Coordinates of C-alpha atoms and ligand atoms in Angstrom, one line a residue:
Q1 CA 104.3 109.8 48.1
D2 CA 103.3 106.2 48.4
P3 CA 99.7 106.2 49.6
R4 CA 100.6 103.4 52.0
V5 CA 102.8 105.8 53.9
T6 CA 100.0 108.3 54.3
F7 CA 97.7 105.5 55.4
A8 CA 100.1 104.1 58.0
S9 CA 100.9 107.6 59.3
D10 CA 97.2 108.3 59.6
Q11 CA 96.7 105.1 61.5
L12 CA 99.4 106.0 64.0
S13 CA 98.0 109.4 64.4
L14 CA 94.6 107.9 65.0
A15 CA 96.1 105.8 67.8
R16 CA 97.6 109.0 69.3
E17 CA 94.2 110.5 69.5
H18 CA 93.2 107.8 72.0
R19 CA 95.8 108.9 74.5
L20 CA 94.3 110.0 77.8
V21 CA 96.7 112.9 78.4
R22 CA 98.0 115.9 76.7
D23 CA 101.2 116.3 78.6
G24 CA 104.3 114.2 78.1
G25 CA 107.1 113.2 80.3
T26 CA 110.8 112.4 80.4
R27 CA 112.1 110.6 77.3
Q28 CA 113.7 107.3 77.9
D29 CA 113.7 103.9 76.4
L30 CA 111.4 101.2 77.8
G31 CA 113.9 98.5 78.9
E32 CA 113.4 97.8 82.5
K33 CA 114.2 101.3 83.6
S34 CA 112.4 103.1 86.3
N35 CA 110.1 105.9 85.1
P36 CA 110.8 109.2 86.9
L37 CA 107.1 110.1 86.5
T38 CA 106.1 107.3 88.9
R39 CA 108.9 107.1 91.4
D40 CA 106.4 107.7 94.2
I41 CA 103.4 105.8 92.8
D42 CA 103.4 103.5 95.8
Q43 CA 102.5 106.4 98.0
A44 CA 100.0 108.1 95.7
S45 CA 96.3 108.4 96.0
A46 CA 93.9 106.7 93.5
I47 CA 93.6 109.9 91.5
G48 CA 97.4 110.4 91.7
I49 CA 98.0 106.9 90.3
V50 CA 95.6 107.5 87.4
R51 CA 97.3 110.8 86.5
M52 CA 100.7 109.1 86.6
L53 CA 99.5 106.3 84.4
Q54 CA 98.0 108.8 82.0
A55 CA 101.3 110.7 81.8
C56 CA 103.2 107.5 81.1
D57 CA 100.8 106.5 78.4
G58 CA 101.2 109.9 76.8
Q59 CA 105.0 109.2 76.5
M60 CA 104.2 106.6 73.8
F61 CA 103.3 109.3 71.3
E62 CA 105.9 111.8 72.0
E63 CA 107.8 113.0 69.0
D64 CA 111.5 113.2 69.6
T65 CA 113.5 115.5 67.4
A66 CA 116.7 114.7 69.4
V67 CA 117.3 111.7 67.0
K68 CA 118.7 109.5 69.8
Y69 CA 116.0 106.9 69.6
Q70 CA 113.3 106.2 67.1
R71 CA 109.8 106.9 68.3
L72 CA 106.5 105.5 67.4
L73 CA 105.8 108.3 65.0
S74 CA 109.3 108.6 63.6
K75 CA 109.5 108.7 59.8
Q76 CA 111.8 105.7 59.8
V77 CA 109.3 103.7 61.9
V78 CA 106.5 104.5 59.5
Q79 CA 108.7 103.6 56.5
T80 CA 109.6 100.2 58.0
L81 CA 105.9 99.5 58.9
V82 CA 105.0 100.2 55.3
E83 CA 107.7 97.9 53.9
V84 CA 106.5 95.1 56.2
A85 CA 102.9 95.9 55.1
K86 CA 103.9 95.5 51.5
R87 CA 105.2 92.0 52.3
V88 CA 101.9 91.1 54.0
E89 CA 100.0 92.6 51.0
L90 CA 101.8 90.2 48.7
I91 CA 100.6 87.3 50.7
L92 CA 97.1 88.7 50.9
K93 CA 96.9 89.0 47.2
D94 CA 98.3 85.5 46.6
P95 CA 97.3 83.6 49.7
Q96 CA 98.0 80.1 48.5
D97 CA 101.2 78.7 50.2
G98 CA 101.6 82.0 52.1
L99 CA 101.3 82.8 55.8
V100 CA 101.7 85.7 58.2
V101 CA 102.6 84.6 61.7
L102 CA 102.4 86.8 64.7
S103 CA 104.2 85.4 67.8
G104 CA 105.3 86.3 71.3
C105 CA 105.3 85.5 75.0
G106 CA 102.9 86.6 77.6
T107 CA 101.0 89.8 76.7
S108 CA 103.0 90.0 73.5
G109 CA 101.5 86.6 72.4
R110 CA 98.1 87.6 73.6
I111 CA 98.1 90.8 71.5
A112 CA 99.4 88.7 68.6
F113 CA 96.3 86.4 69.1
L114 CA 93.9 89.3 69.4
V115 CA 95.2 91.0 66.2
A116 CA 95.5 87.8 64.2
S117 CA 92.0 86.7 65.1
R118 CA 90.4 90.0 64.4
F119 CA 92.0 90.5 61.1
S120 CA 91.2 86.9 60.1
R121 CA 87.6 87.6 60.9
R122 CA 87.7 90.7 58.7
L123 CA 89.1 88.6 55.8
K124 CA 86.3 86.1 56.3
D125 CA 83.7 88.9 56.2
V126 CA 84.9 89.9 52.7
N127 CA 85.2 86.3 51.5
Q128 CA 89.0 86.2 51.5
S129 CA 91.2 83.4 52.6
S130 CA 92.7 83.8 56.1
V131 CA 96.5 84.2 56.0
Y132 CA 97.1 85.1 59.7
S133 CA 98.2 82.8 62.4
Y134 CA 99.4 83.4 65.9
I135 CA 101.8 81.6 68.3
I136 CA 102.0 82.1 72.0
A137 CA 104.7 80.6 74.1
G138 CA 103.1 77.8 76.2
G139 CA 100.1 77.4 73.8
D140 CA 96.6 78.6 74.2
R141 CA 96.6 78.1 78.0
A142 CA 98.9 81.1 78.1
L143 CA 96.2 83.3 76.6
L144 CA 94.4 83.1 80.0
S145 CA 97.2 82.3 82.5
S146 CA 100.8 83.0 82.9
Q147 CA 103.2 80.4 81.5
E148 CA 106.7 81.8 82.0
A149 CA 108.9 78.8 81.6
P150 CA 108.3 78.3 77.8
E151 CA 109.5 81.9 77.3
D152 CA 113.0 80.6 77.9
D153 CA 112.7 77.8 75.4
A154 CA 114.2 78.7 72.1
K155 CA 113.8 75.2 70.7
L156 CA 110.1 75.2 71.5
G157 CA 109.7 78.5 69.7
R158 CA 111.4 77.1 66.6
L159 CA 109.3 73.9 66.7
M160 CA 106.0 75.7 67.1
L161 CA 106.9 78.0 64.2
K162 CA 108.0 75.1 62.0
E163 CA 104.7 73.3 62.7
A164 CA 102.6 76.4 62.0
C165 CA 104.4 76.9 58.7
E166 CA 104.4 73.3 57.4
G167 CA 104.2 73.3 53.6
K168 CA 104.2 77.1 53.3
K169 CA 106.4 78.7 50.7
R170 CA 106.3 82.4 51.8
V171 CA 106.0 83.4 55.4
V172 CA 106.1 86.8 57.0
F173 CA 107.1 86.1 60.6
I174 CA 106.5 88.9 63.1
G175 CA 108.1 88.1 66.5
V176 CA 107.3 90.4 69.4
S177 CA 109.5 90.8 72.4
C178 CA 109.1 94.1 74.1
G179 CA 112.4 93.9 75.9
L180 CA 114.2 92.2 72.9
S181 CA 114.8 89.4 75.4
A182 CA 112.6 86.3 75.0
P183 CA 114.6 83.2 74.0
F184 CA 111.4 81.7 72.6
V185 CA 111.2 84.5 70.0
A186 CA 115.0 84.5 69.4
G187 CA 114.7 80.8 68.5
Q188 CA 112.0 81.6 66.0
L189 CA 113.9 84.5 64.4
D190 CA 117.1 82.4 64.2
F191 CA 115.0 79.7 62.4
C192 CA 113.7 82.3 59.9
L193 CA 117.2 83.6 59.3
R194 CA 118.4 80.1 58.4
H195 CA 115.6 79.7 55.9
P196 CA 115.5 83.0 54.0
E197 CA 114.0 81.4 50.9
V198 CA 110.7 81.0 52.9
F199 CA 110.8 83.5 55.7
T200 CA 110.9 87.3 56.0
P201 CA 111.7 87.9 59.7
V202 CA 110.3 91.0 61.5
L203 CA 111.1 91.9 65.1
V204 CA 108.9 94.2 67.1
G205 CA 110.1 95.5 70.4
F206 CA 110.7 98.7 72.3
N207 CA 114.4 98.8 73.2
P208 CA 117.3 100.0 71.1
A209 CA 118.9 97.1 69.3
H210 CA 122.2 97.4 71.2
Q211 CA 120.3 96.8 74.4
A212 CA 118.9 93.4 73.3
R213 CA 119.5 90.7 75.9
D214 CA 123.0 89.1 75.5
E215 CA 122.7 86.3 78.0
P216 CA 123.5 82.7 76.7
I217 CA 120.4 80.7 75.7
E218 CA 120.3 77.1 76.9
G219 CA 121.2 74.7 74.1
C220 CA 121.9 77.5 71.5
T221 CA 124.9 79.2 70.1
F222 CA 123.1 82.5 69.7
T223 CA 121.8 85.2 72.1
F224 CA 118.9 87.5 71.4
R225 CA 121.5 90.2 70.7
S226 CA 123.4 88.2 68.2
V227 CA 120.2 87.4 66.3
V228 CA 119.4 91.1 66.3
Q229 CA 122.8 91.8 64.9
R230 CA 122.3 89.3 62.0
M231 CA 118.9 90.9 61.4
L232 CA 120.4 94.4 61.3
E233 CA 122.8 93.3 58.5
L234 CA 119.9 91.9 56.5
A235 CA 117.8 94.9 57.2
Q236 CA 120.0 97.0 54.9
S237 CA 118.8 95.0 52.0
Q238 CA 115.2 94.7 53.4
R239 CA 115.4 91.0 53.9
A240 CA 114.7 91.4 57.6
F241 CA 113.0 94.2 59.5
I242 CA 113.4 95.6 63.0
I243 CA 110.7 97.9 64.4
S244 CA 111.8 99.0 67.9
P245 CA 110.8 102.5 68.8
A246 CA 111.2 103.9 72.3
V247 CA 107.9 104.5 74.1
G248 CA 109.4 105.6 77.5
P249 CA 109.8 103.4 80.5
E250 CA 106.8 101.5 82.0
A251 CA 104.9 103.1 84.8
I252 CA 105.7 100.0 86.9
S253 CA 109.2 99.1 86.0
G254 CA 109.3 96.1 83.6
S255 CA 105.5 95.7 83.4
S256 CA 105.6 95.4 79.6
R257 CA 102.0 94.4 79.5
M258 CA 101.1 98.1 79.7
K259 CA 102.8 100.4 77.2
G260 CA 104.7 97.5 75.6
G261 CA 101.3 95.7 75.0
S262 CA 99.6 98.9 73.8
A263 CA 102.3 99.9 71.4
T264 CA 102.5 96.3 70.1
K265 CA 98.8 96.4 69.4
I266 CA 99.2 99.7 67.5
L267 CA 102.1 98.5 65.4
L268 CA 100.6 95.2 64.5
E269 CA 97.3 96.9 63.5
V270 CA 99.0 99.5 61.4
I271 CA 100.9 96.8 59.5
L272 CA 97.9 94.6 58.9
S273 CA 95.4 97.4 58.2
T274 CA 97.8 99.1 55.8
A275 CA 98.3 95.8 54.0
Q276 CA 94.6 94.9 53.9
A277 CA 93.6 98.4 52.7
A278 CA 96.2 98.3 49.9
A279 CA 95.2 94.8 48.9
F280 CA 91.4 95.0 48.9
S281 CA 90.1 98.5 49.5
R282 CA 88.5 100.1 46.5
A283 CA 88.7 103.5 48.2
P284 CA 92.0 105.2 47.4
L285 CA 94.4 105.0 50.3
T286 CA 95.1 108.7 50.2
E287 CA 91.7 109.2 52.0
T288 CA 92.6 109.9 55.4
L289 CA 91.2 108.2 58.3
R290 CA 91.5 111.0 60.8
C291 CA 88.5 111.0 63.0
G292 CA 88.3 111.9 65.4
G293 CA 87.3 91.0 97.2
R294 CA 87.1 90.1 93.1
V295 CA 87.2 92.1 90.1
C296 CA 85.2 90.7 87.2
Y297 CA 85.3 92.0 83.7
L298 CA 82.2 90.9 81.9
G299 CA 82.5 91.7 78.2
W300 CA 81.4 91.2 74.7
G301 CA 83.5 90.7 71.6
T302 CA 87.1 91.9 71.5
L303 CA 86.6 94.2 74.5
A304 CA 86.0 91.0 76.5
V305 CA 89.2 89.6 75.1
L306 CA 91.1 92.6 76.4
G307 CA 89.5 91.9 79.8
L308 CA 90.8 88.4 79.6
I309 CA 94.2 89.6 78.6
D310 CA 94.3 92.2 81.5
A311 CA 93.2 89.6 84.0
S312 CA 95.6 86.9 82.8
E313 CA 98.7 89.0 83.4
C314 CA 97.9 90.0 86.9
N315 CA 99.5 86.9 88.3
P316 CA 103.1 87.2 87.2
T317 CA 103.0 91.0 87.3
F318 CA 101.6 91.4 90.8
G319 CA 101.4 87.9 92.3
A320 CA 97.7 88.6 92.4
G321 CA 96.9 85.0 93.2
E322 CA 97.7 85.4 96.8
A323 CA 96.9 89.1 97.1
Q324 CA 94.1 90.5 99.1
V325 CA 91.6 92.7 97.3
G326 CA 88.3 94.1 98.1
T327 CA 86.6 97.2 96.9
S328 CA 86.0 100.7 97.7
K329 CA 86.0 103.1 94.9
N330 CA 86.8 106.6 93.9
A331 CA 85.2 108.2 91.0
L332 CA 87.9 110.0 89.1
H333 CA 87.5 112.6 86.5
S334 CA 89.8 113.7 83.7
T335 CA 89.0 116.1 80.9
E336 CA 88.3 113.2 78.5
M337 CA 87.2 110.4 80.8
C338 CA 86.4 109.4 84.2
L339 CA 87.2 106.1 85.6
F340 CA 86.9 104.3 88.8
L341 CA 89.5 102.4 90.6
C342 CA 89.1 99.3 92.7
V343 CA 91.1 99.7 95.9
C344 CA 92.0 96.4 97.3
L345 CA 91.0 96.2 101.0
E346 CA 89.5 92.8 101.8
D347 CA 90.2 89.3 100.8
Y348 CA 89.8 88.5 97.1
E349 CA 90.4 85.6 94.8
D350 CA 91.4 87.1 91.5
I351 CA 90.8 89.5 88.7
R352 CA 88.9 87.5 86.2
G353 CA 87.6 88.1 82.7
F354 CA 84.5 86.6 81.0
I355 CA 83.4 86.7 77.4
A356 CA 79.9 86.4 76.0
G357 CA 79.9 83.3 73.8
G358 CA 82.9 81.7 75.7
Y359 CA 85.4 79.9 73.6
V360 CA 83.3 80.1 70.4
E361 CA 83.7 83.8 70.5
L362 CA 87.3 83.7 71.6
D363 CA 88.0 81.5 68.6
N364 CA 91.4 80.3 69.7
S365 CA 93.1 77.6 67.7
E366 CA 93.2 75.0 70.5
G367 CA 89.4 75.4 71.2
P368 CA 87.9 75.1 74.7
L369 CA 90.4 74.9 77.5
T370 CA 87.9 74.4 80.3
S371 CA 89.5 71.1 81.2
L372 CA 92.6 72.9 82.4
G373 CA 90.9 74.1 85.6
P374 CA 88.3 76.7 86.9
D375 CA 90.4 79.7 85.8
F376 CA 89.9 78.6 82.2
S377 CA 86.1 78.9 82.4
I378 CA 85.4 82.1 80.6
S379 CA 81.8 82.3 79.4
H380 CA 79.1 84.4 81.0
E381 CA 77.2 81.2 81.8
E382 CA 80.2 80.1 83.8
F383 CA 80.3 83.5 85.6
F384 CA 76.6 82.9 86.5
R385 CA 77.3 79.4 87.7
S386 CA 80.5 79.8 89.7
V387 CA 80.9 83.5 90.6
L388 CA 77.5 85.2 90.8
P389 CA 76.1 83.1 93.7
S390 CA 78.9 84.3 96.0
L391 CA 79.1 87.8 94.7
T392 CA 78.8 90.5 97.4
D393 CA 79.2 94.3 97.6
R394 CA 82.9 93.8 98.2
D395 CA 83.3 92.5 94.6
T396 CA 83.5 94.8 91.6
V397 CA 81.9 93.9 88.3
L398 CA 82.8 95.9 85.2
L399 CA 80.8 95.6 82.0
L400 CA 82.6 96.1 78.7
Y401 CA 80.5 96.6 75.6
T402 CA 79.7 98.8 72.6
H403 CA 76.6 100.1 71.0
S404 CA 76.7 97.3 68.5
D405 CA 76.4 94.6 71.1
D406 CA 73.0 93.2 72.2
L407 CA 72.0 95.9 74.7
G408 CA 69.0 93.7 75.8
E409 CA 71.5 91.0 76.8
V410 CA 73.8 93.6 78.6
A411 CA 70.8 94.9 80.5
A412 CA 69.6 91.4 81.5
L413 CA 73.1 90.6 82.8
A414 CA 73.4 93.9 84.6
R415 CA 70.1 93.2 86.4
R416 CA 71.3 89.8 87.6
V417 CA 74.6 91.2 88.9
R418 CA 72.8 94.2 90.6
E419 CA 70.8 91.7 92.7
R420 CA 74.1 90.6 94.3
T421 CA 76.3 93.7 94.3
S422 CA 75.8 97.4 93.9
N423 CA 79.4 97.7 92.8
L424 CA 78.6 97.4 89.2
H425 CA 80.3 99.7 86.6
A426 CA 80.4 100.0 82.8
I427 CA 82.7 101.1 80.0
Y428 CA 80.6 101.6 77.0
H429 CA 81.6 102.8 73.5
R430 CA 79.3 104.5 71.2
G431 CA 80.5 105.1 67.7
G432 CA 80.1 105.5 64.0
G433 CA 78.0 108.6 64.5
D434 CA 75.3 106.5 66.2
N435 CA 75.6 108.2 69.6
A436 CA 71.9 108.5 70.6
A437 CA 71.0 107.0 73.9
T438 CA 68.5 104.2 73.8
D439 CA 66.0 103.1 76.4
R440 CA 68.0 100.0 77.1
Q441 CA 71.1 102.0 77.6
E442 CA 69.2 104.1 80.2
V443 CA 68.2 100.9 82.0
I444 CA 71.9 99.8 82.1
D445 CA 73.0 103.3 83.3
N446 CA 70.5 103.2 86.1
L447 CA 71.7 99.8 87.2
C448 CA 75.4 100.8 87.3
S449 CA 77.1 102.9 90.0
S450 CA 79.3 104.5 87.4
A451 CA 79.3 104.3 83.6
L452 CA 82.1 105.6 81.5
K453 CA 80.5 106.4 78.1
I454 CA 82.9 107.1 75.3
S455 CA 81.5 108.6 72.1
W456 CA 83.5 108.3 68.9
P457 CA 82.9 110.3 65.7
S458 CA 81.9 108.5 62.6
P459 CA 84.8 106.4 61.4
Q460 CA 85.7 105.8 57.8
T461 CA 86.2 102.1 58.3
R462 CA 84.7 99.6 60.7
I463 CA 88.0 98.3 61.6
S464 CA 89.4 101.7 62.7
V465 CA 86.6 102.2 65.2
H466 CA 87.2 98.8 66.7
M467 CA 90.9 99.7 67.1
Q468 CA 89.8 102.9 68.9
W469 CA 87.5 101.0 71.2
E470 CA 90.1 98.4 72.0
L471 CA 93.0 100.6 72.7
S472 CA 91.1 103.0 75.0
T473 CA 89.6 100.0 76.8
K474 CA 93.1 98.5 77.3
L475 CA 94.4 101.7 78.8
L476 CA 91.5 101.8 81.2
L477 CA 91.8 98.2 82.3
N478 CA 95.5 98.5 82.8
A479 CA 94.9 101.6 85.0
I480 CA 92.2 99.7 87.0
S481 CA 94.3 96.6 87.6
T482 CA 97.6 98.3 88.1
G483 CA 96.1 101.1 90.3
G484 CA 94.3 98.6 92.5
H485 CA 97.5 96.6 93.1
V486 CA 99.6 99.7 93.7
L487 CA 97.1 100.7 96.4
K488 CA 97.4 97.3 97.9
G489 CA 101.1 97.7 98.2
K490 CA 102.4 95.2 95.7
V491 CA 104.8 97.8 94.4
Y492 CA 107.9 99.2 96.1
R493 CA 108.5 102.8 94.8
N494 CA 107.6 102.1 91.1
H495 CA 109.0 98.6 90.9
M496 CA 106.8 95.6 91.0
V497 CA 108.6 93.7 93.7
D498 CA 106.0 91.0 94.2
V499 CA 107.0 89.5 90.9
Q500 CA 107.2 85.7 90.5
V501 CA 110.6 84.3 89.8
T502 CA 109.6 81.4 87.6
N503 CA 111.8 81.8 84.6
S504 CA 115.3 82.9 83.9
K505 CA 114.4 86.4 82.8
L506 CA 112.3 87.0 85.9
Y507 CA 115.0 85.5 88.1
R508 CA 117.7 87.9 86.6
R509 CA 115.2 90.8 86.8
A510 CA 114.6 90.0 90.4
A511 CA 118.3 89.9 91.2
R512 CA 118.9 93.2 89.3
L513 CA 116.0 94.8 91.1
L514 CA 117.3 93.8 94.5
Q515 CA 120.7 95.2 93.6
K516 CA 119.2 98.5 92.5
L517 CA 116.8 98.9 95.4
S518 CA 119.2 97.8 98.1
G519 CA 122.5 99.0 96.7
H520 CA 124.2 95.7 97.8
P521 CA 126.4 93.7 95.5
K522 CA 125.0 91.0 93.1
S523 CA 126.3 88.1 95.2
R524 CA 124.6 89.3 98.3
C525 CA 121.4 90.0 96.6
E526 CA 121.3 86.6 95.0
E527 CA 122.0 85.1 98.4
A528 CA 119.0 86.9 99.9
L529 CA 116.8 85.8 97.0
L530 CA 117.8 82.2 97.4
K531 CA 117.2 82.4 101.2
A532 CA 113.7 83.6 100.4
I533 CA 113.2 81.0 97.7
Y534 CA 114.5 78.0 99.8
Q535 CA 113.1 79.4 103.1
S536 CA 116.5 79.0 104.7
E537 CA 118.4 81.3 107.1
Q538 CA 121.7 79.7 106.0
L539 CA 122.3 78.6 102.5
T540 CA 123.9 75.2 102.2
S541 CA 126.4 74.1 99.6
A542 CA 123.6 71.9 98.2
I543 CA 122.1 75.1 96.7
P544 CA 124.6 76.2 94.0
L545 CA 124.3 79.8 92.9
S546 CA 124.5 79.0 89.2
D547 CA 121.6 76.5 88.8
V548 CA 118.9 79.1 87.8
R549 CA 116.6 76.4 86.5
A550 CA 116.4 74.7 89.9
H551 CA 115.9 78.0 91.6
T552 CA 113.0 79.0 89.3
A553 CA 111.4 75.6 89.8
A554 CA 111.7 76.0 93.6
A555 CA 110.3 79.6 93.4
N556 CA 107.2 78.2 91.7
H557 CA 106.0 77.0 95.1
R558 CA 106.8 80.2 97.1
S559 CA 105.1 83.5 97.4
R560 CA 106.4 87.0 98.0
V561 CA 110.1 85.9 97.6
V562 CA 111.3 89.2 96.2
P563 CA 109.7 91.4 98.9
L564 CA 111.2 89.1 101.5
A565 CA 114.6 89.2 100.0
L566 CA 114.4 93.0 99.8
I567 CA 113.4 93.3 103.5
L568 CA 116.4 91.1 104.4
L569 CA 118.7 93.3 102.4
L570 CA 117.4 96.6 103.6
T571 CA 117.0 95.8 107.3
N572 CA 119.4 92.9 108.0
C573 CA 116.6 91.2 110.0
S574 CA 116.2 87.4 110.0
L575 CA 114.1 85.6 107.5
K576 CA 111.6 84.6 110.2
E577 CA 111.1 88.2 111.3
A578 CA 110.8 89.5 107.7
E579 CA 108.1 86.8 107.1
S580 CA 106.1 87.7 110.2
R581 CA 106.3 91.4 109.6
L582 CA 105.2 91.0 106.1
E583 CA 102.3 88.9 107.2
Q584 CA 101.1 91.7 109.5
Q585 CA 101.7 94.5 107.0
P586 CA 101.8 93.8 103.3
I587 CA 103.1 97.2 102.2
I588 CA 106.8 96.7 101.9
R589 CA 107.9 100.4 102.4
E590 CA 106.0 100.4 105.7
V591 CA 107.6 97.1 106.8
V592 CA 111.1 98.4 106.0
V593 CA 110.4 101.6 108.0
V594 CA 109.1 99.6 110.9
C595 CA 112.1 97.2 110.9
L596 CA 114.6 100.0 110.6
S597 CA 113.0 102.0 113.4
Ligands
F6P1 O1 107.6 86.7 81.8 C1 106.5 87.5 81.9 C2 106.6 88.7 80.9 O2 107.5 89.6 81.5 C3 105.2 89.3 80.7 O3 105.0 90.3 81.6 C4 105.4 89.8 79.3 O4 104.1 90.0 78.7 C5 106.1 88.7 78.6 O5 107.1 88.3 79.6 C6 106.8 89.0 77.3 O6 107.9 89.8 77.4 P1 108.6 90.4 76.1 O7 107.6 90.9 75.2 O8 109.6 91.4 76.5 O9 109.3 89.2 75.5

């Protein structure tokens, strides 16, 4: 057996060992389906939410013998990962004129950034030339904030790829679109398919190929699905690759930042680590690697990047910008971990992430973005300057660090935060066999109200322990931010209804969601959506149904449009009444019950 196959399988199994649950759930593809495990998440307690999220994460690693869909651990998926790793390996061994590009929109692009940066750093550590590059729709500002409109722009995707690959003769392009839907990525894949002499296109997603989006893309003759079909043909001769295992539906329908993001991270890491191990490792690959108010994430290294990523997605997913959050907390215990959850009760500004070393540590290609506005200030110094002075017990601060960070610095920061709020918590990873508690760690423990310490066994490579730290941290942060917002009522059943409607995918998703939740026909649902967007009881002929671009532009200035439309559809009340009820009671299920009674 090819040692790469053993290595890649081991890496996948290693990821499985991070999972927070042992029990699985119903098998379904991701898509935008509703997960039966979370149908009543909007009425669950904090511990109930966490258990549901655990069960959903567990679905990622289920092995399905029923052959219907490929799964993360299916033989075919491992085989394709290895084939792609071989292409990357060739570029690593002969880096001149070669490039490996990871690209995506939203969280898919952020994970592409995280993985490309970390593996570039590893290459630098061993004095090898960097061959990895990332592209995120909307540029680096999208690393820290939602930029949905560029996701629709296939031409922009193509141009950004063309620019990144200028002068290169061999490029492995890995485009990620969890739902097989982003026109930005479709444009890039189409460009690769037109230039097979240079590009090997790889598509990563979590839907069966036949469910790829088939909606026309502005200014293009192709759809995402037609691109996938062309790739499937070339895949037979290994000139293109599609990796799209089912991981089960998201806990919050359509929230692909969660399982979609986690599974993307696992797949990209398996490809690059397999390639890197094969290209440079002196140790034989057959050795296995089995081993075992405000919410502020203050972190160090890549754990801090995960904090930034989690915070950046809270806006489109939950409309957190105008939400109200405060803090009370529950300590929750599971066999492997305990975590606390911020329950949103009072006013709050945001969930924000900060990283020690700011943009120097982030190491993004466009450099500091602080000129884009206060949300783009990400250093700890900036936290001290702009957040700490107004911090109170209503705010939650979460420290994210590992034993290899400067614990003196962590303790000093914890002391300063503790002077302002007792609501200080920590997620701390100890690893590599070095699990002894230090005096400094004890100081930090005493300052924190709760500390989740995760001890990892000695790893065989430094990179594998980093992957373990990161994935488990991602799952925890997703649970904290999602759970907090569910408890705040941003979710109707298990659908994120307070979604923004600022690009065509989100507009269509909103219309479909309204149809599904209200049972009304499409035209009536779109009408209700437009009434909410244009704040008009009666739609005039000046608002044509078909001009989606105009609608998404108008929706940019509105809040809570989908909840409003849903209330209109479910209760038949006027827009004015729906608005006023929603102002008094933000939990949509409650508003509907009140209106109907
Ligand atoms: O438009 C926002 C969004 O849905 C994000 O939640 C997500 O990370 C991004 O689009 C990318 O989606 P996909 O990976 O399916 O292209």
